[in-house]
Structure formats: structure tokens, C-alpha cells
Short mmCIF file of N, CA, C and O in Angstrom, two decimals:
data_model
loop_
_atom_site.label_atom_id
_atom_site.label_comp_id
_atom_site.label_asym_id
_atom_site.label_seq_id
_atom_site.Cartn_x
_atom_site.Cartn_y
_atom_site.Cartn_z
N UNK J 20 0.85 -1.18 0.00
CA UNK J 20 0.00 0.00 0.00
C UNK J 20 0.89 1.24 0.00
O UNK J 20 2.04 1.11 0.42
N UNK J 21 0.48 2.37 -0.41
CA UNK J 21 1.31 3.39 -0.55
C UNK J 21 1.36 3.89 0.77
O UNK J 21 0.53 3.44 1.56
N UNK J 22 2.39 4.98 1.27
CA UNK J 22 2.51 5.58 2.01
C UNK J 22 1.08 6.37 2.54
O UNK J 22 0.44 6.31 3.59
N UNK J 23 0.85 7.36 0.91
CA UNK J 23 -0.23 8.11 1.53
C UNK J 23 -1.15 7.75 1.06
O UNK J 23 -0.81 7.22 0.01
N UNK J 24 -2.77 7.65 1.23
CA UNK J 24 -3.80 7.68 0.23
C UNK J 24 -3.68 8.84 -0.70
O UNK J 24 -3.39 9.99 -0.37
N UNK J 25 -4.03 8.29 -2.29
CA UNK J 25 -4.22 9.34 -3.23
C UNK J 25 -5.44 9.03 -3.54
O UNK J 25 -6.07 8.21 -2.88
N UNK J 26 -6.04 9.80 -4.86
CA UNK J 26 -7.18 9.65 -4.98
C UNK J 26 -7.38 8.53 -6.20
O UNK J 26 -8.45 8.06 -6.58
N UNK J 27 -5.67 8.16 -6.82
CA UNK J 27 -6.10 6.49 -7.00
C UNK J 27 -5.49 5.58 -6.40
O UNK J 27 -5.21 4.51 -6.93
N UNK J 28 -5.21 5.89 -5.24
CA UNK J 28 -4.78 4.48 -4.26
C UNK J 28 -6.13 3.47 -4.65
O UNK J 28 -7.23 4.01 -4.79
N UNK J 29 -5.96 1.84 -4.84
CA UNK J 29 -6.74 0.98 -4.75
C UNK J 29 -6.58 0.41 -3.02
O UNK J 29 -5.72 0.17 -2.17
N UNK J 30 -8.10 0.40 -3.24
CA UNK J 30 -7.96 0.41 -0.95
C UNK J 30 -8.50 -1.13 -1.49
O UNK J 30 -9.24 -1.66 -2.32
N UNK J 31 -7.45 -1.49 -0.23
CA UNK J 31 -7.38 -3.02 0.25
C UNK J 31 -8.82 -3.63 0.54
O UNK J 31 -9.75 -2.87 0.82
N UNK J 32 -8.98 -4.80 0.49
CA UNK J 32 -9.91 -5.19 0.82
C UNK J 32 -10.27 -5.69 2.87
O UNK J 32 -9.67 -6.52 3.56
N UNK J 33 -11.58 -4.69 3.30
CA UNK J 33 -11.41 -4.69 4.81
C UNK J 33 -12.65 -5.09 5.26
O UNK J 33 -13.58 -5.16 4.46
N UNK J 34 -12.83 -5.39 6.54
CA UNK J 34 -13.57 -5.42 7.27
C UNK J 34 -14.59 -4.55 7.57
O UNK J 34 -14.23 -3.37 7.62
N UNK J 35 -15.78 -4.78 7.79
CA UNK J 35 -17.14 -3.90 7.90
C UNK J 35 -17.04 -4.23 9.51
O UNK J 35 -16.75 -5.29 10.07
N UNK J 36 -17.37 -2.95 10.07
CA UNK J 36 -16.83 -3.02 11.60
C UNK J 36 -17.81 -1.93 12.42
O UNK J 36 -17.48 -0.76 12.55
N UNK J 37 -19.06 -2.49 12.95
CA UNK J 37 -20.25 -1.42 12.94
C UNK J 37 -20.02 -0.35 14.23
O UNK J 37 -19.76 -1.07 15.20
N UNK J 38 -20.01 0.40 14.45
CA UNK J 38 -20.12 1.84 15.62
C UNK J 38 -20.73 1.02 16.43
O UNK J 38 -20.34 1.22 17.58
N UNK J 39 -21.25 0.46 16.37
CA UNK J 39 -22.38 0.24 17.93
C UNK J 39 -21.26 -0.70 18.82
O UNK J 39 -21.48 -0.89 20.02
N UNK J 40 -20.06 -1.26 18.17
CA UNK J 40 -19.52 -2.19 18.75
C UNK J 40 -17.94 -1.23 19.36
O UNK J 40 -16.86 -1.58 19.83
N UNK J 41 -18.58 0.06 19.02
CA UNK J 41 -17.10 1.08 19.81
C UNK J 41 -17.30 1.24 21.38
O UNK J 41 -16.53 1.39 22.33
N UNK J 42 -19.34 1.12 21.18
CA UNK J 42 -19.89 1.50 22.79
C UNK J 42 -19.95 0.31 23.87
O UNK J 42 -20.51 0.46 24.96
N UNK J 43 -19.28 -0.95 23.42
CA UNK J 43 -19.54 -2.58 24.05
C UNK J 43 -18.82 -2.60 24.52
O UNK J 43 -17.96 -1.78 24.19
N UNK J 44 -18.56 -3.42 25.54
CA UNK J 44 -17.81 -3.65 26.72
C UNK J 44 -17.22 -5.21 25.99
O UNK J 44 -17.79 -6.25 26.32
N UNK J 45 -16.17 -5.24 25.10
CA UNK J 45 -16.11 -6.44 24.23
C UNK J 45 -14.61 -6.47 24.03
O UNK J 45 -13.93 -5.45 23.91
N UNK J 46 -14.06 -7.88 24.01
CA UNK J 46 -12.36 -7.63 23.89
C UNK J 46 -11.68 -7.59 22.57
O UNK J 46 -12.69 -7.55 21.86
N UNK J 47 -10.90 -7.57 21.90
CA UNK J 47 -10.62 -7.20 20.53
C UNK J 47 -10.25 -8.24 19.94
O UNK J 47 -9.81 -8.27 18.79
N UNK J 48 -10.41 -9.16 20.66
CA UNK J 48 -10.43 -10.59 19.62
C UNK J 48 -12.05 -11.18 19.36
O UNK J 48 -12.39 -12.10 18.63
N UNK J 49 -12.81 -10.39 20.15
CA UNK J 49 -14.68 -10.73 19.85
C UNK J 49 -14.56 -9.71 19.35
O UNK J 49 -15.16 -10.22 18.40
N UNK J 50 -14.29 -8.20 18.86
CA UNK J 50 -14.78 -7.55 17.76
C UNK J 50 -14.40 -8.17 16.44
O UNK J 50 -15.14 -8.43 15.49
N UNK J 51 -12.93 -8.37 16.61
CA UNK J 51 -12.99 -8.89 14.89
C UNK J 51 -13.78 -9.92 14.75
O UNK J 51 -14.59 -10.01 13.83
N UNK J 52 -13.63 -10.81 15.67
CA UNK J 52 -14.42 -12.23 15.07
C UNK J 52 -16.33 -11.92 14.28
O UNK J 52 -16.98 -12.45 13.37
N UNK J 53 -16.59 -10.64 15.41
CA UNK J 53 -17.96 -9.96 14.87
C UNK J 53 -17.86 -9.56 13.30
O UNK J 53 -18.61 -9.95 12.41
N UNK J 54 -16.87 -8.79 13.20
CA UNK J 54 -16.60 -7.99 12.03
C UNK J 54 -16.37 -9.40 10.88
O UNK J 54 -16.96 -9.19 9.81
N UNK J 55 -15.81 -10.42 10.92
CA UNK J 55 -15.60 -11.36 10.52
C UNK J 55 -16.46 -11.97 10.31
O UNK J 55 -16.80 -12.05 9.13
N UNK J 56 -17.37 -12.82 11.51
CA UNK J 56 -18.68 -12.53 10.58
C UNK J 56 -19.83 -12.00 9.93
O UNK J 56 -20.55 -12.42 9.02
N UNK J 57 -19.82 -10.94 10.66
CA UNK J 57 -20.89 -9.77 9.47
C UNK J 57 -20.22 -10.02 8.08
O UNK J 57 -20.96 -9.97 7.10
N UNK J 58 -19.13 -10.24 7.92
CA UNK J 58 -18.53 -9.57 6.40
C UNK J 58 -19.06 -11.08 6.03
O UNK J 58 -19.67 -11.08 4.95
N UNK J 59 -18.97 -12.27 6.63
CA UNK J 59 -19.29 -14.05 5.97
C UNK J 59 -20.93 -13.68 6.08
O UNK J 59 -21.64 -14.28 5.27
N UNK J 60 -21.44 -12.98 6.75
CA UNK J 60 -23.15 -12.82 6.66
C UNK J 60 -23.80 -12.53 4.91
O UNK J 60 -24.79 -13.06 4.41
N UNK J 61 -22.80 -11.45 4.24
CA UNK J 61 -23.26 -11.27 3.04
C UNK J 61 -22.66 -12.35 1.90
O UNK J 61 -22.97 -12.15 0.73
N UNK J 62 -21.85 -13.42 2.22
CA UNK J 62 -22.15 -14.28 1.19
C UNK J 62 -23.22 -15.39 1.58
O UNK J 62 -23.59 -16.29 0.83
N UNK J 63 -23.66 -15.16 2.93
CA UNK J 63 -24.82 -16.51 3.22
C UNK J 63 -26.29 -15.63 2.42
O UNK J 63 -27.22 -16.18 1.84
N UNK J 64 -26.10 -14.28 2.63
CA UNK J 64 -27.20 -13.64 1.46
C UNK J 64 -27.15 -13.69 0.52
O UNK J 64 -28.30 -13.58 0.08
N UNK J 65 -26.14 -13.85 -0.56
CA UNK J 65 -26.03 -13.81 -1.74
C UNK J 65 -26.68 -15.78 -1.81
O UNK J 65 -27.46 -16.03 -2.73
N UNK J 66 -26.36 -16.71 -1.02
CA UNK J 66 -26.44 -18.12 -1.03
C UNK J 66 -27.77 -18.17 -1.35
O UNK J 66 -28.25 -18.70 -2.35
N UNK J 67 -28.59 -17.38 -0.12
CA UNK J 67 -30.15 -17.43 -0.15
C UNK J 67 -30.41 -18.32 1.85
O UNK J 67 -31.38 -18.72 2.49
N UNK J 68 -28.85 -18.23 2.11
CA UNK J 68 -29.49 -18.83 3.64
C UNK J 68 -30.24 -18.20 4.61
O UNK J 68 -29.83 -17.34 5.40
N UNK J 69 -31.45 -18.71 4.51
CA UNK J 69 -32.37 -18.02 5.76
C UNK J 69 -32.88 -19.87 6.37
O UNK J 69 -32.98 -21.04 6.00
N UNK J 70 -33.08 -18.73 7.81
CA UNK J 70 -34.07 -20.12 8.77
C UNK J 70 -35.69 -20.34 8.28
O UNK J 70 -36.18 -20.05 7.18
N UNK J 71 -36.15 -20.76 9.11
CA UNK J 71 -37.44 -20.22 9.37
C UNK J 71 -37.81 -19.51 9.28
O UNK J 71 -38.74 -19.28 8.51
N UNK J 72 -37.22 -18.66 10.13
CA UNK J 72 -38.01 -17.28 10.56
C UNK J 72 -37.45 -15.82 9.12
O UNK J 72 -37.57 -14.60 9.01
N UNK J 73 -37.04 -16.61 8.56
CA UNK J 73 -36.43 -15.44 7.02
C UNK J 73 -35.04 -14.69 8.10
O UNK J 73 -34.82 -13.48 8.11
N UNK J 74 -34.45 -15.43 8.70
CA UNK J 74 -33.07 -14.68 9.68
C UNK J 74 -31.66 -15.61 8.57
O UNK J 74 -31.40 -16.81 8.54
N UNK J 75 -31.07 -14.57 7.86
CA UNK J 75 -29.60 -15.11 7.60
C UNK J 75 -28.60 -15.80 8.37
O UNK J 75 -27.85 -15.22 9.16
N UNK J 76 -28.57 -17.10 8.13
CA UNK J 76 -27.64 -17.54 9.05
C UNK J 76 -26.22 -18.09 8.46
O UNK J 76 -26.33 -18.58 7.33
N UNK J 77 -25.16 -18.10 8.89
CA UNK J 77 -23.70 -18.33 8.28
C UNK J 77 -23.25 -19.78 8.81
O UNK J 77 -23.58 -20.16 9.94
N UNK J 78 -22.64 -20.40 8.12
CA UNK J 78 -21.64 -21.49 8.16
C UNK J 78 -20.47 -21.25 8.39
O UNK J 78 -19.85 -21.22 7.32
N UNK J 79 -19.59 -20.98 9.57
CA UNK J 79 -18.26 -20.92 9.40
C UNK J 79 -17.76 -21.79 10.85
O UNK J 79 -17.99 -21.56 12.03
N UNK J 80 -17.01 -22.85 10.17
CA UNK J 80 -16.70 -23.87 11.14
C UNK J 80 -15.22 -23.26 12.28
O UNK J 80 -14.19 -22.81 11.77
N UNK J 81 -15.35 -23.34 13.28
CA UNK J 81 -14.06 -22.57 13.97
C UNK J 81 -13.15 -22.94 13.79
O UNK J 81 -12.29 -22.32 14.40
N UNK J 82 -12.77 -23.80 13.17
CA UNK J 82 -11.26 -24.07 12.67
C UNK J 82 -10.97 -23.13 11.35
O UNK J 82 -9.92 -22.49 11.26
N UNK J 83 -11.95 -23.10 10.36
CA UNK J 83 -11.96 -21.75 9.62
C UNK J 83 -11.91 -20.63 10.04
O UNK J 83 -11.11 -19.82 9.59
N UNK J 84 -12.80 -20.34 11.04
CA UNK J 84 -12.57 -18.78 11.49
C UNK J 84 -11.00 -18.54 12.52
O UNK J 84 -10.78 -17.35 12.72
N UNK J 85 -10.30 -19.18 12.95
CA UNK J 85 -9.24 -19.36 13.77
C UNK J 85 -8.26 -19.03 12.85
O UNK J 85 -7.32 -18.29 13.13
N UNK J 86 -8.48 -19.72 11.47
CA UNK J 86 -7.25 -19.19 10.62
C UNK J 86 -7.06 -18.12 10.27
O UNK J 86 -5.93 -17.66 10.10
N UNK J 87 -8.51 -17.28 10.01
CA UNK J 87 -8.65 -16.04 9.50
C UNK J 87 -7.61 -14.75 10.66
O UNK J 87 -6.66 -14.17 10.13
N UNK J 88 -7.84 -14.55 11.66
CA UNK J 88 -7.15 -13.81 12.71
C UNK J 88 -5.66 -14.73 13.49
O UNK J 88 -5.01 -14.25 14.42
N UNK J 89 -5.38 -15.97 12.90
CA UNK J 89 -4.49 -16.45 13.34
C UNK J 89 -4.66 -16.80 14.85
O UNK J 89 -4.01 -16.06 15.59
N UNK J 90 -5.01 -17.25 15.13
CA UNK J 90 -6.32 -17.03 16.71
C UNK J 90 -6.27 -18.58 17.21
O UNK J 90 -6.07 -19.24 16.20
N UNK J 91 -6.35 -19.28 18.14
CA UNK J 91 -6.31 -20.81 18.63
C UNK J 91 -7.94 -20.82 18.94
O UNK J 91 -8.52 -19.87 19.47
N UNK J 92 -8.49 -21.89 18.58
CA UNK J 92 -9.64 -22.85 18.84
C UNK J 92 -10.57 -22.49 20.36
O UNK J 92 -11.79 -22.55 20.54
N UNK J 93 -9.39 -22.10 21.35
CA UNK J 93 -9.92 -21.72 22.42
C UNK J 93 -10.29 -20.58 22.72
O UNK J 93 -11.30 -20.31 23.37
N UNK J 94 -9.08 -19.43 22.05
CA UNK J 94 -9.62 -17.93 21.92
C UNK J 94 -11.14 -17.44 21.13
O UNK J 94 -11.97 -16.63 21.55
N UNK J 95 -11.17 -18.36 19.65
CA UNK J 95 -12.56 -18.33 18.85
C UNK J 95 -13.53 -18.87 19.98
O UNK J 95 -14.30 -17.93 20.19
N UNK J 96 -13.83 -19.81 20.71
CA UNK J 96 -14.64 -19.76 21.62
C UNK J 96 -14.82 -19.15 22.68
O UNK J 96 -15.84 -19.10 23.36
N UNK J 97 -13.87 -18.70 22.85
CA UNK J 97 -13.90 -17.67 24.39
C UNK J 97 -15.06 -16.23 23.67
O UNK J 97 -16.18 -15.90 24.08
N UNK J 98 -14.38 -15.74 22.71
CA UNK J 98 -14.90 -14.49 21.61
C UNK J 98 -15.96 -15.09 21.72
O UNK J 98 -16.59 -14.63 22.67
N UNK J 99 -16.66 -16.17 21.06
CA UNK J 99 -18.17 -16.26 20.63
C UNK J 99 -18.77 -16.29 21.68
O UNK J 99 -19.90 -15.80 21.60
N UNK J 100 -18.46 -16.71 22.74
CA UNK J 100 -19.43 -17.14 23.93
C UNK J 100 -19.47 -15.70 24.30
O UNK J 100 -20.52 -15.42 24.89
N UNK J 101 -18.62 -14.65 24.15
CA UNK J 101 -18.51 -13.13 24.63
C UNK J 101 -19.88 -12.48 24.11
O UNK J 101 -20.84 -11.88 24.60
N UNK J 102 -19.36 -13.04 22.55
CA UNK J 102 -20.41 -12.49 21.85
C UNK J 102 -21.81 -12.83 21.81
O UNK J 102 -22.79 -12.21 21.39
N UNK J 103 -21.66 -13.99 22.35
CA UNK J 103 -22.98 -14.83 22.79
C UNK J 103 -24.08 -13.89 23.81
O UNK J 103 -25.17 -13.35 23.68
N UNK J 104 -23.16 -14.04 24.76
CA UNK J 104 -23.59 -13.50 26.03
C UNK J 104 -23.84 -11.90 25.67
O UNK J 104 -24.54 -11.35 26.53
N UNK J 105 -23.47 -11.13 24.70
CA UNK J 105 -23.64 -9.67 24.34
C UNK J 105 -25.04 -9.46 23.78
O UNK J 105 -25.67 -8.40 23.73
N UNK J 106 -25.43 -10.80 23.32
CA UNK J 106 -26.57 -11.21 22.64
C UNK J 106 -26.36 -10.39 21.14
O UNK J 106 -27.34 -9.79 20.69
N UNK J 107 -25.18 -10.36 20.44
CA UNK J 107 -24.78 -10.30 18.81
C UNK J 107 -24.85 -11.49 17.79
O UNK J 107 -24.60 -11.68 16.60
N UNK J 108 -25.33 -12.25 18.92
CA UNK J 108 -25.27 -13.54 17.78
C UNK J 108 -26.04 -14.83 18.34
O UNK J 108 -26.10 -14.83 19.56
N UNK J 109 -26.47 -15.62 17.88
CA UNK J 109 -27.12 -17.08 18.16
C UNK J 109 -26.24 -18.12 17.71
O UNK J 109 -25.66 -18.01 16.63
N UNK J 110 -26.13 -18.97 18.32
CA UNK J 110 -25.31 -19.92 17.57
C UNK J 110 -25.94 -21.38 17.72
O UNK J 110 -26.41 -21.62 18.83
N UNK J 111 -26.03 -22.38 16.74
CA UNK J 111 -26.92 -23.49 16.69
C UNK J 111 -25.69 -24.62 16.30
O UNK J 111 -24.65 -24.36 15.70
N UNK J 112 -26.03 -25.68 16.73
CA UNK J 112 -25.36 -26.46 16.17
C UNK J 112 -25.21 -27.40 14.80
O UNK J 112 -26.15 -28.08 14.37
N UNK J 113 -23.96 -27.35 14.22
CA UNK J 113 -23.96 -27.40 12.45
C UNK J 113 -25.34 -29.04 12.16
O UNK J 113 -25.89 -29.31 11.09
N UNK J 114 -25.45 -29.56 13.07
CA UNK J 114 -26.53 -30.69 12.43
C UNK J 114 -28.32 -30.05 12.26
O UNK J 114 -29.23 -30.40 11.50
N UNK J 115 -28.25 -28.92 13.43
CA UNK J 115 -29.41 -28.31 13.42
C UNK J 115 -29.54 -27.41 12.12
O UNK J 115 -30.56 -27.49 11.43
N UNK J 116 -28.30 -26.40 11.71
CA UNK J 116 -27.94 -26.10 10.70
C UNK J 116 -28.66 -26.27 9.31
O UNK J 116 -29.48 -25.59 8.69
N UNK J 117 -27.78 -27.89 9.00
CA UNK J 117 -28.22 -28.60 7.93
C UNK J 117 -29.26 -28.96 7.74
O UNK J 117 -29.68 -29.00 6.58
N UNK J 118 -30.26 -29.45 9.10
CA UNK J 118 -31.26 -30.09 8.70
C UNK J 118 -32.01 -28.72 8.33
O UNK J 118 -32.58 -28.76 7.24
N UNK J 119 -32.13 -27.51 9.04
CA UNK J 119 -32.92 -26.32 8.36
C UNK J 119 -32.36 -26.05 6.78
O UNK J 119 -33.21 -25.78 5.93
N UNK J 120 -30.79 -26.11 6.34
CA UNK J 120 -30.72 -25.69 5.15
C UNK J 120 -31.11 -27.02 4.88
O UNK J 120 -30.39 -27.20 5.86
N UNK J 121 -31.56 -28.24 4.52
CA UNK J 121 -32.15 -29.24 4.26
C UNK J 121 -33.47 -28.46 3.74
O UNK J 121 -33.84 -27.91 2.70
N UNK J 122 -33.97 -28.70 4.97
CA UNK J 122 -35.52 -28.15 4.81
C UNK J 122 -36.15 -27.10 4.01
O UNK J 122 -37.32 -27.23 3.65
N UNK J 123 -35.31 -25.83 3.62
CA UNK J 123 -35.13 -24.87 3.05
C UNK J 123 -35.03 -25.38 1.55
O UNK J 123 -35.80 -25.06 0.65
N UNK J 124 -33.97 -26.19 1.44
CA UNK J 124 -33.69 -26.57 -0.40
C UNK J 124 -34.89 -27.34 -0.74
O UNK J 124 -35.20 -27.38 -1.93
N UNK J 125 -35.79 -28.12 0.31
CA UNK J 125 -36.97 -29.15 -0.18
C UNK J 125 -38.05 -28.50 -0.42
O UNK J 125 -38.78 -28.79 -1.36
N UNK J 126 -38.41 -27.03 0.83
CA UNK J 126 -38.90 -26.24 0.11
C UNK J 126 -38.95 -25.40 -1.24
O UNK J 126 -39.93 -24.86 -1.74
N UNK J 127 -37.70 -25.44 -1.68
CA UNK J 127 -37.36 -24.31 -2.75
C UNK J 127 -37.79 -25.65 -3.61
O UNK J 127 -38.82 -25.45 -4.25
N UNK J 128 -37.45 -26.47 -3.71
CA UNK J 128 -37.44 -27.46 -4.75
C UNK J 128 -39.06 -28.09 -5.26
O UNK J 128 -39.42 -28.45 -6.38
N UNK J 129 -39.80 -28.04 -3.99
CA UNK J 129 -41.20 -28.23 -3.90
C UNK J 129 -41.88 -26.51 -5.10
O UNK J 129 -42.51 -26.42 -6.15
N UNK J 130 -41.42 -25.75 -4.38
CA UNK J 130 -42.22 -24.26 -4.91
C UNK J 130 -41.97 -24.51 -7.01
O UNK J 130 -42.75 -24.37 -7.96
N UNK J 131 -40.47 -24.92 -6.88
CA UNK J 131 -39.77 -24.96 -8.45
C UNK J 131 -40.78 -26.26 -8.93
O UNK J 131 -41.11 -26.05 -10.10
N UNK J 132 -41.37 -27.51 -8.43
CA UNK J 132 -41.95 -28.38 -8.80
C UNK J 132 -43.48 -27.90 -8.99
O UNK J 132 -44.17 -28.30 -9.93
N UNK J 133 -43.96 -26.98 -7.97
CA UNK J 133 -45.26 -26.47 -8.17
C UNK J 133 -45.35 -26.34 -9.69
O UNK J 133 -45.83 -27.07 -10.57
N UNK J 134 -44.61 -24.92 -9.71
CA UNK J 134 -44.51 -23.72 -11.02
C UNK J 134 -44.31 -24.93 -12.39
O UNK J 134 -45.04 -24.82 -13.37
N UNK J 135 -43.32 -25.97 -12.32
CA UNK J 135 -43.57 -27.04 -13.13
C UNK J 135 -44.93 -27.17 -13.53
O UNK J 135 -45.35 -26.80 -14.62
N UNK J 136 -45.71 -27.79 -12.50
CA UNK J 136 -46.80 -28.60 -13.09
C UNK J 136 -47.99 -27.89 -13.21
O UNK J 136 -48.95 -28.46 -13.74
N UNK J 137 -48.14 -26.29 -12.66
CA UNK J 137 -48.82 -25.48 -13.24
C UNK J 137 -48.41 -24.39 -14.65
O UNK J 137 -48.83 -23.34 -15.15
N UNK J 138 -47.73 -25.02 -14.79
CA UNK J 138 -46.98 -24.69 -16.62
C UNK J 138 -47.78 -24.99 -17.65
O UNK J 138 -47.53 -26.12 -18.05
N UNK J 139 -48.52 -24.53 -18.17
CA UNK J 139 -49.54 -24.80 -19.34
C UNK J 139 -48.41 -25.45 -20.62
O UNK J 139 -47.29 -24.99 -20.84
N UNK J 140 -48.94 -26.45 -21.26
CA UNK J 140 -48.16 -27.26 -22.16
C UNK J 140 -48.57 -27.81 -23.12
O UNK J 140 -49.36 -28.75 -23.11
N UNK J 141 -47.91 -27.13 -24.38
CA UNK J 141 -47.89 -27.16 -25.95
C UNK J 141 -47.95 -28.28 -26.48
O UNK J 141 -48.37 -28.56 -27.60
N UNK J 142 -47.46 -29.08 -25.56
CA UNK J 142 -46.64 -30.63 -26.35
C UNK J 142 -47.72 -30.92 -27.24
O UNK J 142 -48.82 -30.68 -26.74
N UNK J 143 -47.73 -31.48 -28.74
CA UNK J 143 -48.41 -31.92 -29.61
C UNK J 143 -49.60 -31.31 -29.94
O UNK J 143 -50.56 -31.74 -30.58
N UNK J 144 -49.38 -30.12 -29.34
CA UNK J 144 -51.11 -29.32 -30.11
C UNK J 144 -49.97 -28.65 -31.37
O UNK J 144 -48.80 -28.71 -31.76
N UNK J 145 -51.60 -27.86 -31.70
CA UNK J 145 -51.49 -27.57 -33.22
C UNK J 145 -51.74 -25.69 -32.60
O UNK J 145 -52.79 -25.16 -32.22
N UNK J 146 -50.80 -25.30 -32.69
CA UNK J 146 -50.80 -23.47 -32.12
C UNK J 146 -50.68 -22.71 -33.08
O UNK J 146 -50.67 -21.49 -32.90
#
């Protein structure tokens, strides 16, 4: 990166890091991990992951997120349970997970099978 910003410096790619988390009583290995996942929140939107309740939820296994900040297995849990307890986050376990994104794709797949068989169809007429 250059010394100074110009007005064509190309800015690095960073972290989304919200104000409300300047006023928390939170240690700086649970902010990034926050910031870390807000920023994994918008590819579970782009995915289409919602629960039930239409709430975005993320997949990131803590051995993944540990690599990201260089961070040990025990620190990523110490952070989440921080963040737990801040009430910034819910956390479910990855089988509960799946079976909702399960449930979710059988829905989508049911709605795509509807629209199928209410498809008006040409086959062998004379149009």
C-alpha cells in the first residue's frame, strides 16, 4: 500500500466493523471475530441462507474462522461465547444447521416443482 492515500490508491480489501460495537464492553479478539462474521453474513445472502423465521444464518466452522485472525480454537470460543452473552449472535449447532438448510432446499425445490406442473403445455397441439 502506498505511504499516503491518493485519490487512486486501490484500498485493500477490509472489514465492515459497525459503531455500535465502539460502545460494548467487548475484547478485541470478539470484535474482529464480529466484524468477521458480518462480512461471511453477506455471502450466506447472496447463497439465499435463511431459517425459518427469514433470519440469515452463516456457516463458518471454527477451525476456519481461527485461521482467519491467526487465533487458537480456544480464543474463537472464548470471543463467541462473549459475543454470545452480548446477545450479537445465536449460535446453533452445524446438524441443526443442515437439517434447516435441508428443509429450506426441499422447500425451494417443492415451490420450483409447483410452477412445473402449473406450466400450461404445448406438447403436440397444433398453435
Amino acid at each position: 500500500m502506498a505511504d499516503y492515500i491518493t485519490a487512486d490508491t486501490i484500498m485493500p480489501r477490509f472489514l465492515p466493523y459497525p459503531y455500535y460495537l465502539l460502545k460494548m464492553d467487548l475484547s478485541q479478539t470478539a470484535e474482529l471475530l464480529y466484524s468477521l462474521l458480518f462480512d461471511r453474513s453477506e455471502l450466506s445472502q447472496k447463497n439465499g441462507w435463511q431459517d425459518n423465521e427469514g433470519r440469515t444464518y452463516i456457516v463458518y466452522p471454527i477451525s476456519e474462522i481461527a485461521e482467519m485472525p491467526d487465533k487458537g480454537s480456544t480464543a474463537i470460543k472464548t470471543a463467541l461465547n462473549e459475543l454470545d452473552a452480548a446477545g450479537l449472535l445465536e449460535r446453533k449447532r452445524r446438524e441443526t444447521l443442515e437439517a434447516s438448510h435441508r428443509e429450506y432446499k426441499h422447500r425451494e425445490e417443492v415451490e420450483r416443482l409447483k410452477k412445473r406442473l402449473h406450466r400450461p403445455s404445448y406438447e403436440g397441439m397444433d398453435v
